[in-house]
Coordinates of N, CA and C in Angstrom, one line a residue:
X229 N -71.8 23.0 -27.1 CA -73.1 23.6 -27.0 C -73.2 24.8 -27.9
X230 N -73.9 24.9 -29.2 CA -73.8 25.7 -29.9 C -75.2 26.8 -29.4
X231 N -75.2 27.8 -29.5 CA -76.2 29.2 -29.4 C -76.7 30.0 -30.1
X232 N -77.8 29.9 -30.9 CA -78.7 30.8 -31.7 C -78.1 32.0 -31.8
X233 N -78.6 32.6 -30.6 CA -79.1 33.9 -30.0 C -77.8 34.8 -30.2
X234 N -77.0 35.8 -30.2 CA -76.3 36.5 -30.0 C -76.2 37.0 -28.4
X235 N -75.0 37.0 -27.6 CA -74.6 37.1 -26.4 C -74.2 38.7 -25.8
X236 N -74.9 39.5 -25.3 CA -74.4 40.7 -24.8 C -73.4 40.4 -23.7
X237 N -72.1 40.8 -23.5 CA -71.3 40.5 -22.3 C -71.0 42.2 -22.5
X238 N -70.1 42.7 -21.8 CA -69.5 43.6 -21.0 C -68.4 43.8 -22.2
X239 N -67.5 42.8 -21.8 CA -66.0 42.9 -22.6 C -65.2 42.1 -23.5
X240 N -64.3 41.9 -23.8 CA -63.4 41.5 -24.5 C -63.1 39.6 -23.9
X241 N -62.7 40.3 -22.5 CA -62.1 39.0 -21.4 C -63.6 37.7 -21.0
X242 N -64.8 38.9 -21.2 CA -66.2 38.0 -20.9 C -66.5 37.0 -22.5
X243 N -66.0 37.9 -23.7 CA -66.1 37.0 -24.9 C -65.2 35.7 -25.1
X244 N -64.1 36.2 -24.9 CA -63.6 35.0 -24.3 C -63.6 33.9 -23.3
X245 N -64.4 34.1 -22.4 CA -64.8 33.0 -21.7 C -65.7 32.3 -22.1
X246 N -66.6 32.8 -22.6 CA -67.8 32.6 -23.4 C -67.7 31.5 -24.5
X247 N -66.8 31.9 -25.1 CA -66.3 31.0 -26.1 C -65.2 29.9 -26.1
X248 N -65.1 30.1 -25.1 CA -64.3 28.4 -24.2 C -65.4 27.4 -23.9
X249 N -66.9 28.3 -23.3 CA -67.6 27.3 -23.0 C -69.0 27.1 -23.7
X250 N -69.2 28.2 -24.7 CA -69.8 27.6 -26.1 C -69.4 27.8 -27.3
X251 N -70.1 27.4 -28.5 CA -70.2 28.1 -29.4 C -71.2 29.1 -29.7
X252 N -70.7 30.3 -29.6 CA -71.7 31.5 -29.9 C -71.2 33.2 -30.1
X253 N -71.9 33.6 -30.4 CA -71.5 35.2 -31.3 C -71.4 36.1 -30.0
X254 N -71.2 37.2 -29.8 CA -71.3 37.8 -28.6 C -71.1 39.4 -29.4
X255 N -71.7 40.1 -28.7 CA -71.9 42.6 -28.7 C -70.8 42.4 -27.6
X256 N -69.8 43.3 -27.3 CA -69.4 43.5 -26.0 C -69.9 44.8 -26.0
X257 N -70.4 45.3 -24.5 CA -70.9 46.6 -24.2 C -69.9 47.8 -24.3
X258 N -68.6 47.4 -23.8 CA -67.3 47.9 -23.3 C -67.8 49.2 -22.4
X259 N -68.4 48.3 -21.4 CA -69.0 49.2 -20.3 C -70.0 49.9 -19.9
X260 N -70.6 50.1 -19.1 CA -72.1 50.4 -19.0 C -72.5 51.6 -19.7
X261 N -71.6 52.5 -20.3 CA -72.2 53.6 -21.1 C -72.3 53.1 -22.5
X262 N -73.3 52.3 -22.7 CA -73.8 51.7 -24.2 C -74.1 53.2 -24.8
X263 N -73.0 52.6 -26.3 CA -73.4 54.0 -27.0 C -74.0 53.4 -28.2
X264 N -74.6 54.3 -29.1 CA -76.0 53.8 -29.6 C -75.5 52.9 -31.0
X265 N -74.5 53.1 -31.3 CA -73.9 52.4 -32.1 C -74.1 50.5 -31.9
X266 N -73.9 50.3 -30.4 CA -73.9 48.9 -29.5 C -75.4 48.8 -29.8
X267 N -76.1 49.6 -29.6 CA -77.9 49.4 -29.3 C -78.0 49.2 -30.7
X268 N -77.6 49.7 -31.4 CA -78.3 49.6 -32.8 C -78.0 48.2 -33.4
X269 N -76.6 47.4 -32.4 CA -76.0 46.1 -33.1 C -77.1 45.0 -32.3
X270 N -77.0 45.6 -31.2 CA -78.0 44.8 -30.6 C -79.6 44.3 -31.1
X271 N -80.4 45.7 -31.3 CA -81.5 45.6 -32.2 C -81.4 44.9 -32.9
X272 N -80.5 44.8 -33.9 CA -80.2 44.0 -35.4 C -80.1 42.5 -34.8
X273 N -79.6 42.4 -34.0 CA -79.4 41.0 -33.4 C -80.8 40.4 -33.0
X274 N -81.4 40.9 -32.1 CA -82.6 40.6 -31.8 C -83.4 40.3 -32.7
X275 N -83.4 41.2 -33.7 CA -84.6 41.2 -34.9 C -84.0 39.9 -35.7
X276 N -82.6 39.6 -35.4 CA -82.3 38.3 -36.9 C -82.1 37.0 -36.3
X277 N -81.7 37.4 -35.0 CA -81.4 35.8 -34.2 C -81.7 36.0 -32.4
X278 N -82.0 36.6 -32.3 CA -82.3 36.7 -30.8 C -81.2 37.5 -29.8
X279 N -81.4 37.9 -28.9 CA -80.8 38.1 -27.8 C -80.3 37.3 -26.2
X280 N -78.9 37.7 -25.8 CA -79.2 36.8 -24.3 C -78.0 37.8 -24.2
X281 N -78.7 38.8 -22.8 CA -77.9 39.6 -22.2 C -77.3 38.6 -21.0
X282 N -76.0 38.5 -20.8 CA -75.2 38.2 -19.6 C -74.1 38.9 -19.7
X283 N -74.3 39.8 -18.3 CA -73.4 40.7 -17.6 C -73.0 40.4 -16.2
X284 N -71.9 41.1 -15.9 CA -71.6 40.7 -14.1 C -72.9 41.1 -13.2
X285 N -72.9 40.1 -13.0 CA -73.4 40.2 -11.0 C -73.1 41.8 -10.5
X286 N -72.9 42.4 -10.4 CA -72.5 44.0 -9.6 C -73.5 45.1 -10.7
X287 N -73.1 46.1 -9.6 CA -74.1 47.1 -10.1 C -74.1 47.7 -12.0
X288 N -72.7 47.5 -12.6 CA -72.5 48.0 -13.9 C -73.1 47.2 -14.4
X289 N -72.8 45.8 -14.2 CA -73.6 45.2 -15.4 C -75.1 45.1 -15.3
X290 N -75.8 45.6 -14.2 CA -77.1 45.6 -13.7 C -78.0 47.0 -14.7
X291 N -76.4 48.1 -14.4 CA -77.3 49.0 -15.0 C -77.3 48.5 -16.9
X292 N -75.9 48.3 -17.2 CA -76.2 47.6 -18.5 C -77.3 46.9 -19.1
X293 N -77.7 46.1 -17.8 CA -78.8 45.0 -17.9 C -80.1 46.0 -18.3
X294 N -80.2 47.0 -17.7 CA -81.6 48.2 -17.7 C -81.7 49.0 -18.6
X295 N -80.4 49.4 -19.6 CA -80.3 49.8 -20.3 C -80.7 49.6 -21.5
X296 N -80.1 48.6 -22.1 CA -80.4 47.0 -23.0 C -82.0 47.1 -23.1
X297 N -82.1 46.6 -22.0 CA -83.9 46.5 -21.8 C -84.7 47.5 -22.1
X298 N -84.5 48.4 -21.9 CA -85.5 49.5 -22.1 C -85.0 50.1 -23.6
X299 N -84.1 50.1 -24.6 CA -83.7 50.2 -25.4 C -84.3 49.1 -26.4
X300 N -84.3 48.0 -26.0 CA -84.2 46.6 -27.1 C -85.4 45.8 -26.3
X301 N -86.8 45.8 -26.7 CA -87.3 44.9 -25.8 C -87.4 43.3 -26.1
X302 N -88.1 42.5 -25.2 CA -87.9 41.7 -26.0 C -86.5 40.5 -25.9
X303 N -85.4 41.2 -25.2 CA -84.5 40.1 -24.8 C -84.7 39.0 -24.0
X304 N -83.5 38.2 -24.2 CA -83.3 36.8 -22.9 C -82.0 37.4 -22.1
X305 N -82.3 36.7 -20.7 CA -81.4 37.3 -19.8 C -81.2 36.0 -18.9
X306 N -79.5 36.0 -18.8 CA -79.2 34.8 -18.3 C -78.4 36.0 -17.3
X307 N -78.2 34.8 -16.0 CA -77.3 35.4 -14.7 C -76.9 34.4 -13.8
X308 N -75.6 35.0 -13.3 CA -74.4 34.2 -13.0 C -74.2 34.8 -12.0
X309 N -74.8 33.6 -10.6 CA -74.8 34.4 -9.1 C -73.2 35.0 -9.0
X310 N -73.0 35.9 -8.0 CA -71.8 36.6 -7.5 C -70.9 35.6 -7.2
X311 N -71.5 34.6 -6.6 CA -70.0 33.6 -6.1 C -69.7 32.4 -6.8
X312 N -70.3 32.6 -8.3 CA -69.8 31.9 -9.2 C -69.1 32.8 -10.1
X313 N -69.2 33.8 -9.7 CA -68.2 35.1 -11.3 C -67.0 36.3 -10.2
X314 N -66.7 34.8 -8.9 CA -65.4 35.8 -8.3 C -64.0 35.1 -8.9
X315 N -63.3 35.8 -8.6 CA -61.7 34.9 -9.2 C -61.5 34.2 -7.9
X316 N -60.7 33.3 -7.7 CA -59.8 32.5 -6.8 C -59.0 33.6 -6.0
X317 N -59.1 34.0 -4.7 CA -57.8 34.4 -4.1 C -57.4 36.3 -5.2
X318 N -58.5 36.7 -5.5 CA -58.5 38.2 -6.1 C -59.2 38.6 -6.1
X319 N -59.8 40.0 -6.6 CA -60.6 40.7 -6.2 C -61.4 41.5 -7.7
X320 N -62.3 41.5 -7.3 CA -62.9 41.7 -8.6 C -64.1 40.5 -8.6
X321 N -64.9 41.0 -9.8 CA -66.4 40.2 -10.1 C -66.5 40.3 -11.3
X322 N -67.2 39.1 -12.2 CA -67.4 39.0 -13.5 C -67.2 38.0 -14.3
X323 N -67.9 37.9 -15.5 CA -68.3 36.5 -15.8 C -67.2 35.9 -16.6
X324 N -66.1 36.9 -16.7 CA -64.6 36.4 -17.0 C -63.8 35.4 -16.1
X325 N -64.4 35.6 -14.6 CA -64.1 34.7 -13.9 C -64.9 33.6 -13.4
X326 N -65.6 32.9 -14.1 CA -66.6 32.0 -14.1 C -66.1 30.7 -14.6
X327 N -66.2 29.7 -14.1 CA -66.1 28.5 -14.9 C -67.2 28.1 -16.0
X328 N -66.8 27.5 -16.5 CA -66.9 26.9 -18.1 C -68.3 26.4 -17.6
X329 N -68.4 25.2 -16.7 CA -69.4 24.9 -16.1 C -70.7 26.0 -15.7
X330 N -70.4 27.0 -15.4 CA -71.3 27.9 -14.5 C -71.5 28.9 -15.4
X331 N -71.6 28.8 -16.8 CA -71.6 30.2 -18.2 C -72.6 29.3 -18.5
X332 N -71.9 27.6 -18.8 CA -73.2 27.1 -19.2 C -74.5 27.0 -18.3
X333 N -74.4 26.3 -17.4 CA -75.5 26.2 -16.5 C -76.3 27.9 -16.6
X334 N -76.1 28.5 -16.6 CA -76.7 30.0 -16.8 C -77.5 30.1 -18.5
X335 N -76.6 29.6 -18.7 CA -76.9 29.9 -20.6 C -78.2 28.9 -20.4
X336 N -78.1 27.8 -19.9 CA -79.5 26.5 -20.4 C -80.6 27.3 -19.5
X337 N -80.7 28.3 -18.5 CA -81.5 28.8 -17.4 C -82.0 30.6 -17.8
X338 N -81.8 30.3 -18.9 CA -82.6 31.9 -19.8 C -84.1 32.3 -18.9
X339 N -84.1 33.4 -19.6 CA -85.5 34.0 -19.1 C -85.5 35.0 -20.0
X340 N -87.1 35.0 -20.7 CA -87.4 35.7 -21.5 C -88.0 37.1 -21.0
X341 N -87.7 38.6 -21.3 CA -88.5 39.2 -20.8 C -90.3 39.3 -21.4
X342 N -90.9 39.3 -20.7 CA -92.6 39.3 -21.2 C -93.0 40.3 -20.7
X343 N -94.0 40.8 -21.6 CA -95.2 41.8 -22.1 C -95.5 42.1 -20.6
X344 N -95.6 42.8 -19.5 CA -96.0 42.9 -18.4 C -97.5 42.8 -18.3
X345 N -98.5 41.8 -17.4 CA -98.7 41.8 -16.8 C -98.9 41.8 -15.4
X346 N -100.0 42.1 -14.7 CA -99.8 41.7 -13.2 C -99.7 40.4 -13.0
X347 N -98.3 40.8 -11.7 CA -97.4 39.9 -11.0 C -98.5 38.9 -10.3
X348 N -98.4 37.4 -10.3 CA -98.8 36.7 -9.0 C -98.7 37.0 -7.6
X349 N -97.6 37.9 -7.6 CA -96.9 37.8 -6.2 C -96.7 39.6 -6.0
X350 N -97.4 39.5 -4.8 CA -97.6 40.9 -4.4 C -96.4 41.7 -3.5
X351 N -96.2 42.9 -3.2 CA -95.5 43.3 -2.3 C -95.2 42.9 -0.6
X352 N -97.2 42.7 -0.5 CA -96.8 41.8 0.8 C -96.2 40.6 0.7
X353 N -96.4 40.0 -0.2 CA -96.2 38.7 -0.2 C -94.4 38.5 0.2
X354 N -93.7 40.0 -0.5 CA -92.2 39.9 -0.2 C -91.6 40.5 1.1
X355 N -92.8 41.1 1.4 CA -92.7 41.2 3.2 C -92.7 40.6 3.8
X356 N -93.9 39.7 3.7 CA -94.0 38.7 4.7 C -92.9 37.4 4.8
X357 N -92.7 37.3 3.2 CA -91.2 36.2 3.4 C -89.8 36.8 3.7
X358 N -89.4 38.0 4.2 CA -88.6 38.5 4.8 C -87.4 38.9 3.5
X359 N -88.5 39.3 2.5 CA -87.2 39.8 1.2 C -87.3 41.1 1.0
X360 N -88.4 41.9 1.6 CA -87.6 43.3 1.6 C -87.9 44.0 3.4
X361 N -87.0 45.0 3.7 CA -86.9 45.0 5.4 C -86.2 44.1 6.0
X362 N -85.6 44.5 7.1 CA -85.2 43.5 7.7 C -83.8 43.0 7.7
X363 N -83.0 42.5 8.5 CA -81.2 42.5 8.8 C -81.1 40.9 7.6
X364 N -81.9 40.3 7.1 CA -81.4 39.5 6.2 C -82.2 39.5 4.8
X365 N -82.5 40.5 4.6 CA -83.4 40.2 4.0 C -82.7 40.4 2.2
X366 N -81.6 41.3 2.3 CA -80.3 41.7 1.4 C -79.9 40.3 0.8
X367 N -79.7 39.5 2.2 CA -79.1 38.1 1.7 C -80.3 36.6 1.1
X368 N -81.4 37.2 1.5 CA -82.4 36.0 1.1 C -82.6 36.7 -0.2
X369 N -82.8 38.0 -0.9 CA -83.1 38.1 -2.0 C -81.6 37.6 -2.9
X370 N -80.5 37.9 -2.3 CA -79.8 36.9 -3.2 C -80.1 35.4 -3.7
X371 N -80.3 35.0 -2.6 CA -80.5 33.4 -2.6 C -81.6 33.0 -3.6
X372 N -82.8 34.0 -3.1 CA -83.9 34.1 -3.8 C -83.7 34.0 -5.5
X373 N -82.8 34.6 -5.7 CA -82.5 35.2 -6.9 C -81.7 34.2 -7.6
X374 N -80.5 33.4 -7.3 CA -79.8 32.2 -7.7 C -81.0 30.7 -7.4
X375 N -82.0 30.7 -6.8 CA -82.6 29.5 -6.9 C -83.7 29.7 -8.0
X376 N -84.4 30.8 -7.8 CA -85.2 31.5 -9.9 C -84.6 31.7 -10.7
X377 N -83.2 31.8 -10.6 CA -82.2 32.2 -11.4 C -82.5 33.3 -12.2
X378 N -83.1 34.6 -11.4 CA -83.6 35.5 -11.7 C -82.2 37.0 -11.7
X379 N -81.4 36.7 -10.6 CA -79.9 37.5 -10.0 C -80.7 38.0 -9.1
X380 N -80.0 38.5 -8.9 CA -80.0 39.7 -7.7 C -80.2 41.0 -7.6
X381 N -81.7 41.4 -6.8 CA -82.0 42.7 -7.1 C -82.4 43.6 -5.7
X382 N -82.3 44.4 -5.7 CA -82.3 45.2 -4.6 C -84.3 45.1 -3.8
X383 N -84.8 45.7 -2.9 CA -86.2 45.2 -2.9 C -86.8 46.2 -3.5
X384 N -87.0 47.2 -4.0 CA -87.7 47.9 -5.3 C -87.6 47.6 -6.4
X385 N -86.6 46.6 -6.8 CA -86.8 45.8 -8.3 C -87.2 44.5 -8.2
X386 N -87.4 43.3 -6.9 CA -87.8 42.0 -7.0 C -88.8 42.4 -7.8
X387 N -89.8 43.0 -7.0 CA -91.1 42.8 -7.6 C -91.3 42.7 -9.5
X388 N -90.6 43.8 -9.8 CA -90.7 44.3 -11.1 C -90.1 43.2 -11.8
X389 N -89.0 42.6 -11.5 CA -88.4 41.3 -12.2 C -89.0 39.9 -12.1
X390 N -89.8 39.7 -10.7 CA -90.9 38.5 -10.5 C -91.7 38.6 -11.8
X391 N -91.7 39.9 -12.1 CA -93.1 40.2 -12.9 C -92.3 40.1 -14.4
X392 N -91.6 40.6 -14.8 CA -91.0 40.9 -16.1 C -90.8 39.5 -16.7
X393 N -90.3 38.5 -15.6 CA -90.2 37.4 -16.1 C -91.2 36.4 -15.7
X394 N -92.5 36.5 -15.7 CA -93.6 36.5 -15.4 C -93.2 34.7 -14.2
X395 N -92.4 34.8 -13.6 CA -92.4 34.1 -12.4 C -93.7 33.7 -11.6
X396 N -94.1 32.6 -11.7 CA -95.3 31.6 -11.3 C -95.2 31.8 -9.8
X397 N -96.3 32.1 -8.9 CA -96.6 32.0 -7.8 C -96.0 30.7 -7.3
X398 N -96.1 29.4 -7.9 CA -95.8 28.0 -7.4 C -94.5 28.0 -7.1
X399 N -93.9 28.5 -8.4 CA -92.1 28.5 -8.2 C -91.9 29.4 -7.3
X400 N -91.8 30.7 -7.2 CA -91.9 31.3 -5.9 C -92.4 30.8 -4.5
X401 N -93.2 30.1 -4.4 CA -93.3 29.5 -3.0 C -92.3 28.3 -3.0
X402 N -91.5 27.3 -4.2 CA -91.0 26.4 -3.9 C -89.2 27.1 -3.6
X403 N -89.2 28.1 -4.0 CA -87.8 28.7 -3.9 C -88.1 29.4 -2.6
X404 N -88.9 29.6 -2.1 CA -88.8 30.1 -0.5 C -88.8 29.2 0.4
X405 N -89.8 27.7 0.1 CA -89.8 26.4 1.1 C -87.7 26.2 1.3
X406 N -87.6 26.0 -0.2 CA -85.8 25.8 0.1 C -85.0 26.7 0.5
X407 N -85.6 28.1 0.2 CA -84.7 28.4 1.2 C -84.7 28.6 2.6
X408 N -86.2 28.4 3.1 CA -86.6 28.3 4.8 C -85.7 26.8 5.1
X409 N -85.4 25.7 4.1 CA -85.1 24.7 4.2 C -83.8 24.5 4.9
X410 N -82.7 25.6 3.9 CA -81.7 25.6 3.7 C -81.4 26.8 5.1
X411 N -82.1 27.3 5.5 CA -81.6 28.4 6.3 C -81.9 27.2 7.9
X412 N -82.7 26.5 7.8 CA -82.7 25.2 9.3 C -82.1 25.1 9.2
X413 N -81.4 24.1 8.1 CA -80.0 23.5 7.9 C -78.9 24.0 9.1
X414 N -78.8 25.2 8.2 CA -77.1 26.1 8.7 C -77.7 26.5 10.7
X415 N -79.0 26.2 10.7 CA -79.1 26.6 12.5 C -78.8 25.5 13.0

């Protein structure tokens, strides 16, 4: 599977995995304090072949993820739930630990950021489905987040990400039916 775009990762160990499971170019950040030398490779990237930020699931590569963005607009942003980027039997998170399968599956599941608009989906609307408040509500926005393939965001940024990736009212009600679906199940 070859890739246009140029790949933002983290590191050295994430370029290498990367490249086991496609063909494609990759910036490594070498850590969330992007210094402007990285921004500036990135820009260039954007402006000649595109962008696709993928960073770890945890909070560094999240802020990476924020950084990027508001620096470079205009990217694609792929994400790789948490319990597909743990190692086997160790400790640690990141997309160095991912299978080959699950870089790709993320890579074909892009999302462009778009021009903001108002969101379909309102604040209440993430109240009332039990995604912000509430003793589960931490773990349905996960879920929430790996079935939009959107990641995982705390509840002061769903909204803003529903919206950034201008996420359709329909798909958001069909990722909540599954996961009311999936939560009978496990009762």
């Amino acid at each position: 599977m070859k890739i246009k775009e140029i790949i933002v990762v983290e590191g050295r160990d994430d370029t290498a995995r990367i490249k086991l499971a496609v063909d494609a170019d990759t910036i490594e950040t070498n850590g969330s304090a992007i210094g402007d030398e990285v921004i500036r490779q990135i820009r260039l990237a954007q402006e000649t072949r595109g962008v696709i930020v993928l960073t770890d699931p945890d909070f560094p590569g999240e802020k990476i993820r924020k950084t990027i963005s508001e620096a470079v607009p205009g990217c694609k942003h792929a994400f790789l739930p948490k319990h597909l980027a743990k190692p086997k039997n160790k400790r640690g998170i990141g997309v160095e630990h991912a299978s080959i399968e699950s870089i790709r599956a993320c890579l074909e599941n892009v999302h462009e950021e778009m021009e903001a608009k108002p969101s379909e989906i309102s604040a209440e609307d993430l109240i009332q489905a039990g995604l912000i408040g509430g003793p589960a509500a931490k773990r349905r926005r996960e879920r929430l987040g790996d079935l939009l393939k959107i990641g995982y965001t705390n509840g002061k940024q769903l909204q803003k990400r529903l919206q950034m990736f201008q996420i359709k009212r329909s798909d958001f009600i069909d990722a909540l039916d599954a996961m009311m679906q999936e939560e009978q199940d496990e009762q």
